[in-house]
Structure formats: C-alpha cells, structure tokens
C-alpha cells in the first residue's frame, strides 16, 4: 500500500490517503483538492508534488 499525507503539500490539512498504487492515490487526491481545497483543476505541478510525497506503507 501507499500513503500520501495532504499536509506535506498543503500545510494544516490533516487528510491522509491510502491507496493500492500511485493512480489510486492521485484519483483520491484529485477529488479532495477540488472539493476541499477549491482548486479549479488538478494541474501537472500538483500531480508532481503529490508523487514526490507518496510513501510506501
Ligand atoms: Zn488536503
């Protein structure tokens, strides 16, 4: 499994995302970024930041 902590990219956010692989995490984070952080879309820079902070668990 892999985990991404949103707080690593957005200070103060407490959400963690567990996923089977990178695509699984990115799908969840994309929905969270739009719904909870009000981003209009998920741009390549955000994807890069998420990928850099995904850890194995
Ligand atoms: Zn967040």
PDB file of C-alpha atoms and ligand atoms in Angstrom:
ATOM      1  CA  UNK A   1       0.000   0.000   0.000  1.00  0.00           C
ATOM      2  CA  UNK A   2       0.971   3.600  -0.460  1.00  0.00           C
ATOM      3  CA  UNK A   3       0.090   6.665   1.581  1.00  0.00           C
ATOM      4  CA  UNK A   4       0.004  10.377   0.864  1.00  0.00           C
ATOM      5  CA  UNK A   5      -0.390  12.999   3.567  1.00  0.00           C
ATOM      6  CA  UNK A   6      -2.014  16.115   2.170  1.00  0.00           C
ATOM      7  CA  UNK A   7      -0.324  18.149   4.913  1.00  0.00           C
ATOM      8  CA  UNK A   8       3.032  17.520   3.237  1.00  0.00           C
ATOM      9  CA  UNK A   9       1.852  19.732   0.373  1.00  0.00           C
ATOM     10  CA  UNK A  10      -0.876  21.837   1.982  1.00  0.00           C
ATOM     11  CA  UNK A  11       0.221  22.854   5.499  1.00  0.00           C
ATOM     12  CA  UNK A  12      -2.574  22.386   8.006  1.00  0.00           C
ATOM     13  CA  UNK A  13      -4.523  19.769   6.065  1.00  0.00           C
ATOM     14  CA  UNK A  14      -4.937  16.590   8.107  1.00  0.00           C
ATOM     15  CA  UNK A  15      -6.194  14.260   5.410  1.00  0.00           C
ATOM     16  CA  UNK A  16      -4.320  11.056   4.641  1.00  0.00           C
ATOM     17  CA  UNK A  17      -4.914   8.939   1.556  1.00  0.00           C
ATOM     18  CA  UNK A  18      -4.234   5.221   1.368  1.00  0.00           C
ATOM     19  CA  UNK A  19      -4.129   3.534  -1.993  1.00  0.00           C
ATOM     20  CA  UNK A  20      -3.009   0.436  -3.810  1.00  0.00           C
ATOM     21  CA  UNK A  21      -0.836   2.386  -6.188  1.00  0.00           C
ATOM     22  CA  UNK A  22       0.029   5.845  -7.475  1.00  0.00           C
ATOM     23  CA  UNK A  23      -3.051   6.124  -9.700  1.00  0.00           C
ATOM     24  CA  UNK A  24      -5.339   5.180  -6.829  1.00  0.00           C
ATOM     25  CA  UNK A  25      -3.823   7.902  -4.635  1.00  0.00           C
ATOM     26  CA  UNK A  26      -3.936  10.506  -7.392  1.00  0.00           C
ATOM     27  CA  UNK A  27      -7.623   9.824  -8.038  1.00  0.00           C
ATOM     28  CA  UNK A  28      -8.479  10.371  -4.389  1.00  0.00           C
ATOM     29  CA  UNK A  29      -6.293  13.456  -4.042  1.00  0.00           C
ATOM     30  CA  UNK A  30      -7.715  14.997  -7.208  1.00  0.00           C
ATOM     31  CA  UNK A  31     -11.246  14.793  -5.800  1.00  0.00           C
ATOM     32  CA  UNK A  32     -10.073  16.138  -2.418  1.00  0.00           C
ATOM     33  CA  UNK A  33      -8.174  19.038  -3.999  1.00  0.00           C
ATOM     34  CA  UNK A  34     -11.202  20.180  -5.970  1.00  0.00           C
ATOM     35  CA  UNK A  35     -13.870  19.586  -3.306  1.00  0.00           C
ATOM     36  CA  UNK A  36     -11.999  20.526  -0.132  1.00  0.00           C
ATOM     37  CA  UNK A  37      -9.300  22.921  -1.314  1.00  0.00           C
ATOM     38  CA  UNK A  38     -11.360  24.627  -4.012  1.00  0.00           C
ATOM     39  CA  UNK A  39      -8.861  24.100  -6.810  1.00  0.00           C
ATOM     40  CA  UNK A  40     -10.420  24.557 -10.244  1.00  0.00           C
ATOM     41  CA  UNK A  41      -8.490  21.604 -11.621  1.00  0.00           C
ATOM     42  CA  UNK A  42      -5.534  19.355 -10.942  1.00  0.00           C
ATOM     43  CA  UNK A  43      -2.518  20.705 -12.780  1.00  0.00           C
ATOM     44  CA  UNK A  44       0.761  18.916 -13.526  1.00  0.00           C
ATOM     45  CA  UNK A  45       2.546  20.785 -10.766  1.00  0.00           C
ATOM     46  CA  UNK A  46       0.152  19.416  -8.158  1.00  0.00           C
ATOM     47  CA  UNK A  47       0.499  15.905  -9.558  1.00  0.00           C
ATOM     48  CA  UNK A  48       4.286  16.229  -9.293  1.00  0.00           C
ATOM     49  CA  UNK A  49       4.076  17.404  -5.686  1.00  0.00           C
ATOM     50  CA  UNK A  50       1.800  14.520  -4.773  1.00  0.00           C
ATOM     51  CA  UNK A  51       4.032  11.967  -6.498  1.00  0.00           C
ATOM     52  CA  UNK A  52       7.087  13.265  -4.648  1.00  0.00           C
ATOM     53  CA  UNK A  53       5.356  12.759  -1.307  1.00  0.00           C
ATOM     54  CA  UNK A  54       3.802   9.325  -1.799  1.00  0.00           C
ATOM     55  CA  UNK A  55       5.347   6.832   0.632  1.00  0.00           C
ATOM     56  CA  UNK A  56       5.215   3.070   0.888  1.00  0.00           C
ATOM     57  CA  UNK A  57       3.483   1.622   3.933  1.00  0.00           C
TER      58      UNK A  57
HETATM   59 ZN1  LIG B   1      -5.927  18.467   1.808  1.00  0.00          ZN
END
